[in-house]
Amino acid sequence: MTYPNHPRAVVLVHDQDPILARRDIGTLAAELRTRGFQLDVHSFDHSPDVAPPLLSDAQLVVVMGSPDAAYDDTLTWLAPEIAYVQDAIDAQVPVLGVCFGGQLLARVLGGTVRKSEHPEYGFVDVETSEPELIAPGPWMEFHGDTFTAPAQATVIARNDAAQQAFVCGPHLGLQFHPEIDLDTYDAWAAAWDRDGVEHGVDVHEIRREIADAELAARARCSALLDAFLARSSAVPR
């Protein structure tokens, strides 16, 4: 159901389990709702026969993380999602890409995505040229792939492992997970257990780090979202 007085944020999630996929939105869900957005959540992978949300009255598109690779064209749902993000860009709807979402945004805009030589797991600091938008962190990383921002974009955060954030017009691509909280991480872990995935890192230690940092991480996410909405003019009207 849509409400004419509520601005709409389309959120694309990824997992064969719709409940786990929705939990992946993390603190961004409450932060967006607090700012007046109605969330229109859609998944191209677990709901391939469901028409995606209309973009005509959307103020924002958020593309969340995924265990899959943004360069894996064997995924039957990836091409339709790429086309949808391209449609959002063509319609001048601001796009916020998170981890896989940032990689997908980079690809759609003409950048590249590849397997990373330096996967990152846990909280890391970044070097930032726009601290009012991307604070130095620490930010939660959990990725084995990485993007190279398109030529027309401006990379505004990086570290020794990867480019960490770029802006291109009203769009923002992130390599890290500002939305992290314990419930989000537990949703990831449930999917890993289901799929038999091992990352070669101490996932229990990372969970303890998230528990200790959850309130600070939520505050950083909130500040990032405010700055992005102001910069992209995707502020609710």
JSON list of C-alpha atoms in Angstrom, two decimals:
[
{"chain": "A", "resi": 1, "resn": "MET", "atom": "CA", "xyz": [0.00, 0.00, 0.00]},
{"chain": "A", "resi": 2, "resn": "THR", "atom": "CA", "xyz": [1.25, 3.49, -0.81]},
{"chain": "A", "resi": 3, "resn": "TYR", "atom": "CA", "xyz": [0.37, 6.71, 0.97]},
{"chain": "A", "resi": 4, "resn": "PRO", "atom": "CA", "xyz": [0.35, 9.91, -1.10]},
{"chain": "A", "resi": 5, "resn": "ASN", "atom": "CA", "xyz": [1.76, 12.02, 1.73]},
{"chain": "A", "resi": 6, "resn": "HIS", "atom": "CA", "xyz": [4.65, 9.66, 2.41]},
{"chain": "A", "resi": 7, "resn": "PRO", "atom": "CA", "xyz": [7.75, 9.84, 0.20]},
{"chain": "A", "resi": 8, "resn": "ARG", "atom": "CA", "xyz": [8.83, 6.45, -1.05]},
{"chain": "A", "resi": 9, "resn": "ALA", "atom": "CA", "xyz": [12.22, 4.78, -0.87]},
{"chain": "A", "resi": 10, "resn": "VAL", "atom": "CA", "xyz": [12.63, 1.65, -2.99]},
{"chain": "A", "resi": 11, "resn": "VAL", "atom": "CA", "xyz": [14.94, -0.82, -1.23]},
{"chain": "A", "resi": 12, "resn": "LEU", "atom": "CA", "xyz": [16.38, -3.75, -3.19]},
{"chain": "A", "resi": 13, "resn": "VAL", "atom": "CA", "xyz": [17.35, -6.74, -1.03]},
{"chain": "A", "resi": 14, "resn": "HIS", "atom": "CA", "xyz": [18.99, -10.06, -1.87]},
{"chain": "A", "resi": 15, "resn": "ASP", "atom": "CA", "xyz": [18.51, -13.53, -0.44]},
{"chain": "A", "resi": 16, "resn": "GLN", "atom": "CA", "xyz": [16.33, -16.52, -1.29]},
{"chain": "A", "resi": 17, "resn": "ASP", "atom": "CA", "xyz": [14.75, -16.15, 2.16]},
{"chain": "A", "resi": 18, "resn": "PRO", "atom": "CA", "xyz": [12.60, -12.98, 2.14]},
{"chain": "A", "resi": 19, "resn": "ILE", "atom": "CA", "xyz": [12.77, -12.62, 5.94]},
{"chain": "A", "resi": 20, "resn": "LEU", "atom": "CA", "xyz": [16.56, -12.76, 6.02]},
{"chain": "A", "resi": 21, "resn": "ALA", "atom": "CA", "xyz": [16.71, -10.36, 3.07]},
{"chain": "A", "resi": 22, "resn": "ARG", "atom": "CA", "xyz": [14.54, -7.78, 4.85]},
{"chain": "A", "resi": 23, "resn": "ARG", "atom": "CA", "xyz": [16.71, -8.00, 7.97]},
{"chain": "A", "resi": 24, "resn": "ASP", "atom": "CA", "xyz": [19.69, -7.06, 5.80]},
{"chain": "A", "resi": 25, "resn": "ILE", "atom": "CA", "xyz": [18.36, -3.49, 5.59]},
{"chain": "A", "resi": 26, "resn": "GLY", "atom": "CA", "xyz": [19.56, -3.13, 9.17]},
{"chain": "A", "resi": 27, "resn": "THR", "atom": "CA", "xyz": [19.46, 0.27, 10.82]},
{"chain": "A", "resi": 28, "resn": "LEU", "atom": "CA", "xyz": [18.71, 1.96, 7.49]},
{"chain": "A", "resi": 29, "resn": "ALA", "atom": "CA", "xyz": [15.11, 0.74, 7.80]},
{"chain": "A", "resi": 30, "resn": "ALA", "atom": "CA", "xyz": [14.37, 2.66, 10.99]},
{"chain": "A", "resi": 31, "resn": "GLU", "atom": "CA", "xyz": [16.50, 5.62, 9.91]},
{"chain": "A", "resi": 32, "resn": "LEU", "atom": "CA", "xyz": [14.57, 6.01, 6.64]},
{"chain": "A", "resi": 33, "resn": "ARG", "atom": "CA", "xyz": [11.19, 5.62, 8.34]},
{"chain": "A", "resi": 34, "resn": "THR", "atom": "CA", "xyz": [12.16, 8.17, 10.99]},
{"chain": "A", "resi": 35, "resn": "ARG", "atom": "CA", "xyz": [12.81, 10.64, 8.17]},
{"chain": "A", "resi": 36, "resn": "GLY", "atom": "CA", "xyz": [9.34, 10.10, 6.74]},
{"chain": "A", "resi": 37, "resn": "PHE", "atom": "CA", "xyz": [10.02, 7.51, 4.06]},
{"chain": "A", "resi": 38, "resn": "GLN", "atom": "CA", "xyz": [7.74, 4.63, 3.24]},
{"chain": "A", "resi": 39, "resn": "LEU", "atom": "CA", "xyz": [9.88, 1.60, 2.34]},
{"chain": "A", "resi": 40, "resn": "ASP", "atom": "CA", "xyz": [8.96, -0.27, -0.83]},
{"chain": "A", "resi": 41, "resn": "VAL", "atom": "CA", "xyz": [11.07, -3.43, -0.50]},
{"chain": "A", "resi": 42, "resn": "HIS", "atom": "CA", "xyz": [11.70, -5.63, -3.52]},
{"chain": "A", "resi": 43, "resn": "SER", "atom": "CA", "xyz": [13.93, -8.56, -4.44]},
{"chain": "A", "resi": 44, "resn": "PHE", "atom": "CA", "xyz": [14.81, -9.51, -7.99]},
{"chain": "A", "resi": 45, "resn": "ASP", "atom": "CA", "xyz": [16.31, -12.82, -6.83]},
{"chain": "A", "resi": 46, "resn": "HIS", "atom": "CA", "xyz": [13.62, -14.32, -4.60]},
{"chain": "A", "resi": 47, "resn": "SER", "atom": "CA", "xyz": [10.65, -12.67, -6.36]},
{"chain": "A", "resi": 48, "resn": "PRO", "atom": "CA", "xyz": [11.55, -12.81, -10.07]},
{"chain": "A", "resi": 49, "resn": "ASP", "atom": "CA", "xyz": [7.91, -12.90, -11.19]},
{"chain": "A", "resi": 50, "resn": "VAL", "atom": "CA", "xyz": [6.86, -9.86, -9.16]},
{"chain": "A", "resi": 51, "resn": "ALA", "atom": "CA", "xyz": [6.98, -6.53, -10.97]},
{"chain": "A", "resi": 52, "resn": "PRO", "atom": "CA", "xyz": [9.45, -4.13, -9.35]},
{"chain": "A", "resi": 53, "resn": "PRO", "atom": "CA", "xyz": [8.18, -0.91, -7.76]},
{"chain": "A", "resi": 54, "resn": "LEU", "atom": "CA", "xyz": [7.43, 2.00, -10.04]},
{"chain": "A", "resi": 55, "resn": "LEU", "atom": "CA", "xyz": [10.11, 4.65, -10.12]},
{"chain": "A", "resi": 56, "resn": "SER", "atom": "CA", "xyz": [7.82, 7.49, -11.20]},
{"chain": "A", "resi": 57, "resn": "ASP", "atom": "CA", "xyz": [7.19, 8.77, -7.67]},
{"chain": "A", "resi": 58, "resn": "ALA", "atom": "CA", "xyz": [10.19, 7.29, -5.84]},
{"chain": "A", "resi": 59, "resn": "GLN", "atom": "CA", "xyz": [12.49, 9.76, -4.07]},
{"chain": "A", "resi": 60, "resn": "LEU", "atom": "CA", "xyz": [15.27, 7.24, -3.49]},
{"chain": "A", "resi": 61, "resn": "VAL", "atom": "CA", "xyz": [16.55, 3.77, -4.43]},
{"chain": "A", "resi": 62, "resn": "VAL", "atom": "CA", "xyz": [18.71, 1.85, -1.97]},
{"chain": "A", "resi": 63, "resn": "VAL", "atom": "CA", "xyz": [20.53, -1.29, -3.17]},
{"chain": "A", "resi": 64, "resn": "MET", "atom": "CA", "xyz": [21.64, -3.51, -0.30]},
{"chain": "A", "resi": 65, "resn": "GLY", "atom": "CA", "xyz": [24.29, -6.21, 0.02]},
{"chain": "A", "resi": 66, "resn": "SER", "atom": "CA", "xyz": [24.28, -9.70, -1.44]},
{"chain": "A", "resi": 67, "resn": "PRO", "atom": "CA", "xyz": [26.31, -12.90, -1.08]},
{"chain": "A", "resi": 68, "resn": "ASP", "atom": "CA", "xyz": [26.47, -12.98, -4.89]},
{"chain": "A", "resi": 69, "resn": "ALA", "atom": "CA", "xyz": [28.84, -11.09, -7.16]},
{"chain": "A", "resi": 70, "resn": "ALA", "atom": "CA", "xyz": [27.82, -8.00, -9.13]},
{"chain": "A", "resi": 71, "resn": "TYR", "atom": "CA", "xyz": [29.86, -9.35, -12.08]},
{"chain": "A", "resi": 72, "resn": "ASP", "atom": "CA", "xyz": [28.27, -12.84, -12.14]},
{"chain": "A", "resi": 73, "resn": "ASP", "atom": "CA", "xyz": [26.16, -12.71, -15.28]},
{"chain": "A", "resi": 74, "resn": "THR", "atom": "CA", "xyz": [25.08, -16.35, -14.78]},
{"chain": "A", "resi": 75, "resn": "LEU", "atom": "CA", "xyz": [22.63, -15.02, -12.18]},
{"chain": "A", "resi": 76, "resn": "THR", "atom": "CA", "xyz": [19.29, -14.87, -13.98]},
{"chain": "A", "resi": 77, "resn": "TRP", "atom": "CA", "xyz": [18.02, -11.98, -11.84]},
{"chain": "A", "resi": 78, "resn": "LEU", "atom": "CA", "xyz": [21.10, -9.76, -12.22]},
{"chain": "A", "resi": 79, "resn": "ALA", "atom": "CA", "xyz": [20.35, -8.33, -15.68]},
{"chain": "A", "resi": 80, "resn": "PRO", "atom": "CA", "xyz": [16.82, -7.19, -14.68]},
{"chain": "A", "resi": 81, "resn": "GLU", "atom": "CA", "xyz": [18.21, -5.55, -11.55]},
{"chain": "A", "resi": 82, "resn": "ILE", "atom": "CA", "xyz": [20.93, -3.81, -13.55]},
{"chain": "A", "resi": 83, "resn": "ALA", "atom": "CA", "xyz": [18.27, -2.54, -15.96]},
{"chain": "A", "resi": 84, "resn": "TYR", "atom": "CA", "xyz": [16.16, -1.28, -13.04]},
{"chain": "A", "resi": 85, "resn": "VAL", "atom": "CA", "xyz": [19.08, 0.63, -11.50]},
{"chain": "A", "resi": 86, "resn": "GLN", "atom": "CA", "xyz": [19.84, 2.09, -14.92]},
{"chain": "A", "resi": 87, "resn": "ASP", "atom": "CA", "xyz": [16.20, 3.19, -15.17]},
{"chain": "A", "resi": 88, "resn": "ALA", "atom": "CA", "xyz": [16.48, 4.88, -11.77]},
{"chain": "A", "resi": 89, "resn": "ILE", "atom": "CA", "xyz": [19.62, 6.73, -12.89]},
{"chain": "A", "resi": 90, "resn": "ASP", "atom": "CA", "xyz": [17.94, 7.78, -16.15]},
{"chain": "A", "resi": 91, "resn": "ALA", "atom": "CA", "xyz": [14.95, 9.03, -14.15]},
{"chain": "A", "resi": 92, "resn": "GLN", "atom": "CA", "xyz": [17.32, 11.01, -11.88]},
{"chain": "A", "resi": 93, "resn": "VAL", "atom": "CA", "xyz": [16.26, 9.08, -8.80]},
{"chain": "A", "resi": 94, "resn": "PRO", "atom": "CA", "xyz": [19.19, 9.13, -6.34]},
{"chain": "A", "resi": 95, "resn": "VAL", "atom": "CA", "xyz": [20.72, 5.70, -5.73]},
{"chain": "A", "resi": 96, "resn": "LEU", "atom": "CA", "xyz": [22.49, 4.64, -2.54]},
{"chain": "A", "resi": 97, "resn": "GLY", "atom": "CA", "xyz": [24.48, 1.43, -3.06]},
{"chain": "A", "resi": 98, "resn": "VAL", "atom": "CA", "xyz": [25.70, -0.60, -0.08]},
{"chain": "A", "resi": 99, "resn": "CYS", "atom": "CA", "xyz": [28.54, -3.14, -0.59]},
{"chain": "A", "resi": 100, "resn": "PHE", "atom": "CA", "xyz": [27.11, -5.31, -3.42]},
{"chain": "A", "resi": 101, "resn": "GLY", "atom": "CA", "xyz": [24.85, -2.35, -4.11]},
{"chain": "A", "resi": 102, "resn": "GLY", "atom": "CA", "xyz": [27.85, -0.03, -4.39]},
{"chain": "A", "resi": 103, "resn": "GLN", "atom": "CA", "xyz": [29.53, -2.50, -6.71]},
{"chain": "A", "resi": 104, "resn": "LEU", "atom": "CA", "xyz": [26.40, -2.78, -8.84]},
{"chain": "A", "resi": 105, "resn": "LEU", "atom": "CA", "xyz": [26.06, 1.00, -8.99]},
{"chain": "A", "resi": 106, "resn": "ALA", "atom": "CA", "xyz": [29.69, 1.29, -10.09]},
{"chain": "A", "resi": 107, "resn": "ARG", "atom": "CA", "xyz": [29.10, -1.29, -12.83]},
{"chain": "A", "resi": 108, "resn": "VAL", "atom": "CA", "xyz": [25.93, 0.37, -14.11]},
{"chain": "A", "resi": 109, "resn": "LEU", "atom": "CA", "xyz": [27.68, 3.74, -14.27]},
{"chain": "A", "resi": 110, "resn": "GLY", "atom": "CA", "xyz": [30.57, 2.31, -16.27]},
{"chain": "A", "resi": 111, "resn": "GLY", "atom": "CA", "xyz": [33.02, 1.24, -13.57]},
{"chain": "A", "resi": 112, "resn": "THR", "atom": "CA", "xyz": [34.22, -2.29, -12.90]},
{"chain": "A", "resi": 113, "resn": "VAL", "atom": "CA", "xyz": [33.79, -4.97, -10.25]},
{"chain": "A", "resi": 114, "resn": "ARG", "atom": "CA", "xyz": [36.20, -7.81, -9.59]},
{"chain": "A", "resi": 115, "resn": "LYS", "atom": "CA", "xyz": [37.37, -10.30, -7.02]},
{"chain": "A", "resi": 116, "resn": "SER", "atom": "CA", "xyz": [39.40, -8.45, -4.42]},
{"chain": "A", "resi": 117, "resn": "GLU", "atom": "CA", "xyz": [43.04, -9.23, -3.70]},
{"chain": "A", "resi": 118, "resn": "HIS", "atom": "CA", "xyz": [42.42, -7.83, -0.21]},
{"chain": "A", "resi": 119, "resn": "PRO", "atom": "CA", "xyz": [39.05, -8.98, 1.21]},
{"chain": "A", "resi": 120, "resn": "GLU", "atom": "CA", "xyz": [37.95, -7.06, 4.29]},
{"chain": "A", "resi": 121, "resn": "TYR", "atom": "CA", "xyz": [36.10, -8.41, 7.33]},
{"chain": "A", "resi": 122, "resn": "GLY", "atom": "CA", "xyz": [35.41, -6.37, 10.45]},
{"chain": "A", "resi": 123, "resn": "PHE", "atom": "CA", "xyz": [35.60, -2.69, 11.35]},
{"chain": "A", "resi": 124, "resn": "VAL", "atom": "CA", "xyz": [38.12, -0.53, 9.48]},
{"chain": "A", "resi": 125, "resn": "ASP", "atom": "CA", "xyz": [38.94, 3.15, 9.18]},
{"chain": "A", "resi": 126, "resn": "VAL", "atom": "CA", "xyz": [38.99, 4.96, 5.84]},
{"chain": "A", "resi": 127, "resn": "GLU", "atom": "CA", "xyz": [40.67, 8.03, 4.42]},
{"chain": "A", "resi": 128, "resn": "THR", "atom": "CA", "xyz": [37.96, 10.49, 3.44]},
{"chain": "A", "resi": 129, "resn": "SER", "atom": "CA", "xyz": [38.01, 13.70, 1.44]},
{"chain": "A", "resi": 130, "resn": "GLU", "atom": "CA", "xyz": [34.42, 14.54, 2.45]},
{"chain": "A", "resi": 131, "resn": "PRO", "atom": "CA", "xyz": [34.17, 13.76, 6.17]},
{"chain": "A", "resi": 132, "resn": "GLU", "atom": "CA", "xyz": [30.81, 15.52, 6.39]},
{"chain": "A", "resi": 133, "resn": "LEU", "atom": "CA", "xyz": [29.43, 12.77, 4.13]},
{"chain": "A", "resi": 134, "resn": "ILE", "atom": "CA", "xyz": [31.74, 9.82, 4.86]},
{"chain": "A", "resi": 135, "resn": "ALA", "atom": "CA", "xyz": [33.24, 9.90, 8.33]},
{"chain": "A", "resi": 136, "resn": "PRO", "atom": "CA", "xyz": [36.62, 8.20, 8.88]},
{"chain": "A", "resi": 137, "resn": "GLY", "atom": "CA", "xyz": [34.79, 5.33, 10.58]},
{"chain": "A", "resi": 138, "resn": "PRO", "atom": "CA", "xyz": [35.31, 2.73, 11.73]},
{"chain": "A", "resi": 139, "resn": "TRP", "atom": "CA", "xyz": [32.95, 1.10, 9.24]},
{"chain": "A", "resi": 140, "resn": "MET", "atom": "CA", "xyz": [31.93, -2.55, 9.01]},
{"chain": "A", "resi": 141, "resn": "GLU", "atom": "CA", "xyz": [33.42, -4.39, 6.03]},
{"chain": "A", "resi": 142, "resn": "PHE", "atom": "CA", "xyz": [32.40, -7.85, 4.83]},
{"chain": "A", "resi": 143, "resn": "HIS", "atom": "CA", "xyz": [33.32, -8.32, 1.20]},
{"chain": "A", "resi": 144, "resn": "GLY", "atom": "CA", "xyz": [35.42, -10.46, -1.10]},
{"chain": "A", "resi": 145, "resn": "ASP", "atom": "CA", "xyz": [34.80, -8.32, -4.20]},
{"chain": "A", "resi": 146, "resn": "THR", "atom": "CA", "xyz": [35.65, -4.71, -4.90]},
{"chain": "A", "resi": 147, "resn": "PHE", "atom": "CA", "xyz": [34.73, -1.93, -7.31]},
{"chain": "A", "resi": 148, "resn": "THR", "atom": "CA", "xyz": [36.63, 0.59, -9.35]},
{"chain": "A", "resi": 149, "resn": "ALA", "atom": "CA", "xyz": [34.51, 3.72, -9.59]},
{"chain": "A", "resi": 150, "resn": "PRO", "atom": "CA", "xyz": [33.54, 4.97, -13.07]},
{"chain": "A", "resi": 151, "resn": "ALA", "atom": "CA", "xyz": [35.70, 7.65, -14.64]},
{"chain": "A", "resi": 152, "resn": "GLN", "atom": "CA", "xyz": [33.07, 10.37, -14.22]},
{"chain": "A", "resi": 153, "resn": "ALA", "atom": "CA", "xyz": [32.68, 9.64, -10.48]},
{"chain": "A", "resi": 154, "resn": "THR", "atom": "CA", "xyz": [34.67, 11.12, -7.60]},
{"chain": "A", "resi": 155, "resn": "VAL", "atom": "CA", "xyz": [36.18, 8.68, -5.11]},
{"chain": "A", "resi": 156, "resn": "ILE", "atom": "CA", "xyz": [35.74, 10.28, -1.70]},
{"chain": "A", "resi": 157, "resn": "ALA", "atom": "CA", "xyz": [36.90, 7.48, 0.62]},
{"chain": "A", "resi": 158, "resn": "ARG", "atom": "CA", "xyz": [39.52, 4.77, 0.33]},
{"chain": "A", "resi": 159, "resn": "ASN", "atom": "CA", "xyz": [42.00, 2.68, 2.28]},
{"chain": "A", "resi": 160, "resn": "ASP", "atom": "CA", "xyz": [44.91, 0.41, 1.38]},
{"chain": "A", "resi": 161, "resn": "ALA", "atom": "CA", "xyz": [42.53, -2.41, 0.44]},
{"chain": "A", "resi": 162, "resn": "ALA", "atom": "CA", "xyz": [40.00, -0.70, -1.81]},
{"chain": "A", "resi": 163, "resn": "GLN", "atom": "CA", "xyz": [38.05, 2.33, -2.92]},
{"chain": "A", "resi": 164, "resn": "GLN", "atom": "CA", "xyz": [35.44, 2.72, -0.19]},
{"chain": "A", "resi": 165, "resn": "ALA", "atom": "CA", "xyz": [33.00, 5.36, -1.43]},
{"chain": "A", "resi": 166, "resn": "PHE", "atom": "CA", "xyz": [32.29, 7.38, -4.56]},
{"chain": "A", "resi": 167, "resn": "VAL", "atom": "CA", "xyz": [29.80, 10.00, -5.64]},
{"chain": "A", "resi": 168, "resn": "CYS", "atom": "CA", "xyz": [28.46, 10.47, -9.14]},
{"chain": "A", "resi": 169, "resn": "GLY", "atom": "CA", "xyz": [25.81, 13.16, -9.50]},
{"chain": "A", "resi": 170, "resn": "PRO", "atom": "CA", "xyz": [23.21, 12.45, -6.79]},
{"chain": "A", "resi": 171, "resn": "HIS", "atom": "CA", "xyz": [24.36, 8.83, -6.36]},
{"chain": "A", "resi": 172, "resn": "LEU", "atom": "CA", "xyz": [26.55, 7.35, -3.63]},
{"chain": "A", "resi": 173, "resn": "GLY", "atom": "CA", "xyz": [28.29, 3.98, -3.77]},
{"chain": "A", "resi": 174, "resn": "LEU", "atom": "CA", "xyz": [29.70, 2.41, -0.60]},
{"chain": "A", "resi": 175, "resn": "GLN", "atom": "CA", "xyz": [31.94, -0.62, -0.14]},
{"chain": "A", "resi": 176, "resn": "PHE", "atom": "CA", "xyz": [31.17, -0.87, 3.59]},
{"chain": "A", "resi": 177, "resn": "HIS", "atom": "CA", "xyz": [28.02, -1.56, 5.61]},
{"chain": "A", "resi": 178, "resn": "PRO", "atom": "CA", "xyz": [26.78, 1.51, 7.51]},
{"chain": "A", "resi": 179, "resn": "GLU", "atom": "CA", "xyz": [23.56, -0.36, 8.38]},
{"chain": "A", "resi": 180, "resn": "ILE", "atom": "CA", "xyz": [25.24, -2.99, 10.56]},
{"chain": "A", "resi": 181, "resn": "ASP", "atom": "CA", "xyz": [23.67, -4.10, 13.83]},
{"chain": "A", "resi": 182, "resn": "LEU", "atom": "CA", "xyz": [23.50, -7.44, 15.62]},
{"chain": "A", "resi": 183, "resn": "ASP", "atom": "CA", "xyz": [20.26, -8.49, 13.96]},
{"chain": "A", "resi": 184, "resn": "THR", "atom": "CA", "xyz": [21.68, -7.80, 10.50]},
{"chain": "A", "resi": 185, "resn": "TYR", "atom": "CA", "xyz": [24.83, -9.76, 11.27]},
{"chain": "A", "resi": 186, "resn": "ASP", "atom": "CA", "xyz": [22.78, -12.63, 12.71]},
{"chain": "A", "resi": 187, "resn": "ALA", "atom": "CA", "xyz": [20.74, -12.72, 9.48]},
{"chain": "A", "resi": 188, "resn": "TRP", "atom": "CA", "xyz": [23.99, -13.02, 7.52]},
{"chain": "A", "resi": 189, "resn": "ALA", "atom": "CA", "xyz": [25.15, -15.82, 9.84]},
{"chain": "A", "resi": 190, "resn": "ALA", "atom": "CA", "xyz": [21.86, -17.69, 9.43]},
{"chain": "A", "resi": 191, "resn": "ALA", "atom": "CA", "xyz": [22.31, -17.59, 5.65]},
{"chain": "A", "resi": 192, "resn": "TRP", "atom": "CA", "xyz": [25.94, -18.78, 5.96]},
{"chain": "A", "resi": 193, "resn": "ASP", "atom": "CA", "xyz": [24.83, -21.72, 8.13]},
{"chain": "A", "resi": 194, "resn": "ARG", "atom": "CA", "xyz": [22.05, -22.56, 5.67]},
{"chain": "A", "resi": 195, "resn": "ASP", "atom": "CA", "xyz": [24.37, -22.43, 2.66]},
{"chain": "A", "resi": 196, "resn": "GLY", "atom": "CA", "xyz": [27.45, -23.94, 4.30]},
{"chain": "A", "resi": 197, "resn": "VAL", "atom": "CA", "xyz": [29.56, -20.82, 3.70]},
{"chain": "A", "resi": 198, "resn": "GLU", "atom": "CA", "xyz": [32.87, -20.31, 5.51]},
{"chain": "A", "resi": 199, "resn": "HIS", "atom": "CA", "xyz": [34.85, -17.08, 5.27]},
{"chain": "A", "resi": 200, "resn": "GLY", "atom": "CA", "xyz": [38.08, -18.10, 6.98]},
{"chain": "A", "resi": 201, "resn": "VAL", "atom": "CA", "xyz": [37.68, -15.42, 9.65]},
{"chain": "A", "resi": 202, "resn": "ASP", "atom": "CA", "xyz": [36.50, -15.47, 13.25]},
{"chain": "A", "resi": 203, "resn": "VAL", "atom": "CA", "xyz": [32.84, -14.62, 12.72]},
{"chain": "A", "resi": 204, "resn": "HIS", "atom": "CA", "xyz": [32.16, -14.85, 16.47]},
{"chain": "A", "resi": 205, "resn": "GLU", "atom": "CA", "xyz": [34.81, -12.23, 17.24]},
{"chain": "A", "resi": 206, "resn": "ILE", "atom": "CA", "xyz": [33.32, -9.93, 14.62]},
{"chain": "A", "resi": 207, "resn": "ARG", "atom": "CA", "xyz": [29.92, -10.36, 16.26]},
{"chain": "A", "resi": 208, "resn": "ARG", "atom": "CA", "xyz": [31.43, -9.31, 19.60]},
{"chain": "A", "resi": 209, "resn": "GLU", "atom": "CA", "xyz": [32.92, -6.24, 17.92]},
{"chain": "A", "resi": 210, "resn": "ILE", "atom": "CA", "xyz": [29.51, -5.34, 16.50]},
{"chain": "A", "resi": 211, "resn": "ALA", "atom": "CA", "xyz": [27.88, -5.73, 19.93]},
{"chain": "A", "resi": 212, "resn": "ASP", "atom": "CA", "xyz": [30.42, -3.34, 21.45]},
{"chain": "A", "resi": 213, "resn": "ALA", "atom": "CA", "xyz": [30.12, -0.82, 18.60]},
{"chain": "A", "resi": 214, "resn": "GLU", "atom": "CA", "xyz": [26.40, -1.04, 17.78]},
{"chain": "A", "resi": 215, "resn": "LEU", "atom": "CA", "xyz": [25.32, 2.32, 19.19]},
{"chain": "A", "resi": 216, "resn": "ALA", "atom": "CA", "xyz": [28.24, 4.20, 17.61]},
{"chain": "A", "resi": 217, "resn": "ALA", "atom": "CA", "xyz": [27.68, 2.43, 14.29]},
{"chain": "A", "resi": 218, "resn": "ARG", "atom": "CA", "xyz": [24.02, 3.43, 14.35]},
{"chain": "A", "resi": 219, "resn": "ALA", "atom": "CA", "xyz": [24.98, 7.06, 14.92]},
{"chain": "A", "resi": 220, "resn": "ARG", "atom": "CA", "xyz": [27.45, 7.00, 12.01]},
{"chain": "A", "resi": 221, "resn": "CYS", "atom": "CA", "xyz": [24.78, 5.49, 9.76]},
{"chain": "A", "resi": 222, "resn": "SER", "atom": "CA", "xyz": [22.32, 8.19, 10.77]},
{"chain": "A", "resi": 223, "resn": "ALA", "atom": "CA", "xyz": [24.81, 10.98, 10.04]},
{"chain": "A", "resi": 224, "resn": "LEU", "atom": "CA", "xyz": [25.76, 9.45, 6.68]},
{"chain": "A", "resi": 225, "resn": "LEU", "atom": "CA", "xyz": [22.10, 9.16, 5.66]},
{"chain": "A", "resi": 226, "resn": "ASP", "atom": "CA", "xyz": [21.35, 12.77, 6.61]},
{"chain": "A", "resi": 227, "resn": "ALA", "atom": "CA", "xyz": [24.31, 14.01, 4.60]},
{"chain": "A", "resi": 228, "resn": "PHE", "atom": "CA", "xyz": [23.43, 11.83, 1.60]},
{"chain": "A", "resi": 229, "resn": "LEU", "atom": "CA", "xyz": [19.78, 12.93, 1.58]},
{"chain": "A", "resi": 230, "resn": "ALA", "atom": "CA", "xyz": [20.78, 16.59, 1.79]},
{"chain": "A", "resi": 231, "resn": "ARG", "atom": "CA", "xyz": [23.40, 16.21, -0.94]},
{"chain": "A", "resi": 232, "resn": "SER", "atom": "CA", "xyz": [21.16, 14.26, -3.30]},
{"chain": "A", "resi": 233, "resn": "SER", "atom": "CA", "xyz": [18.07, 16.40, -2.65]},
{"chain": "A", "resi": 234, "resn": "ALA", "atom": "CA", "xyz": [16.19, 13.19, -1.80]},
{"chain": "A", "resi": 235, "resn": "VAL", "atom": "CA", "xyz": [14.75, 14.85, 1.26]},
{"chain": "A", "resi": 236, "resn": "PRO", "atom": "CA", "xyz": [11.08, 14.03, 1.98]},
{"chain": "A", "resi": 237, "resn": "ARG", "atom": "CA", "xyz": [8.72, 16.77, 0.89]}
]
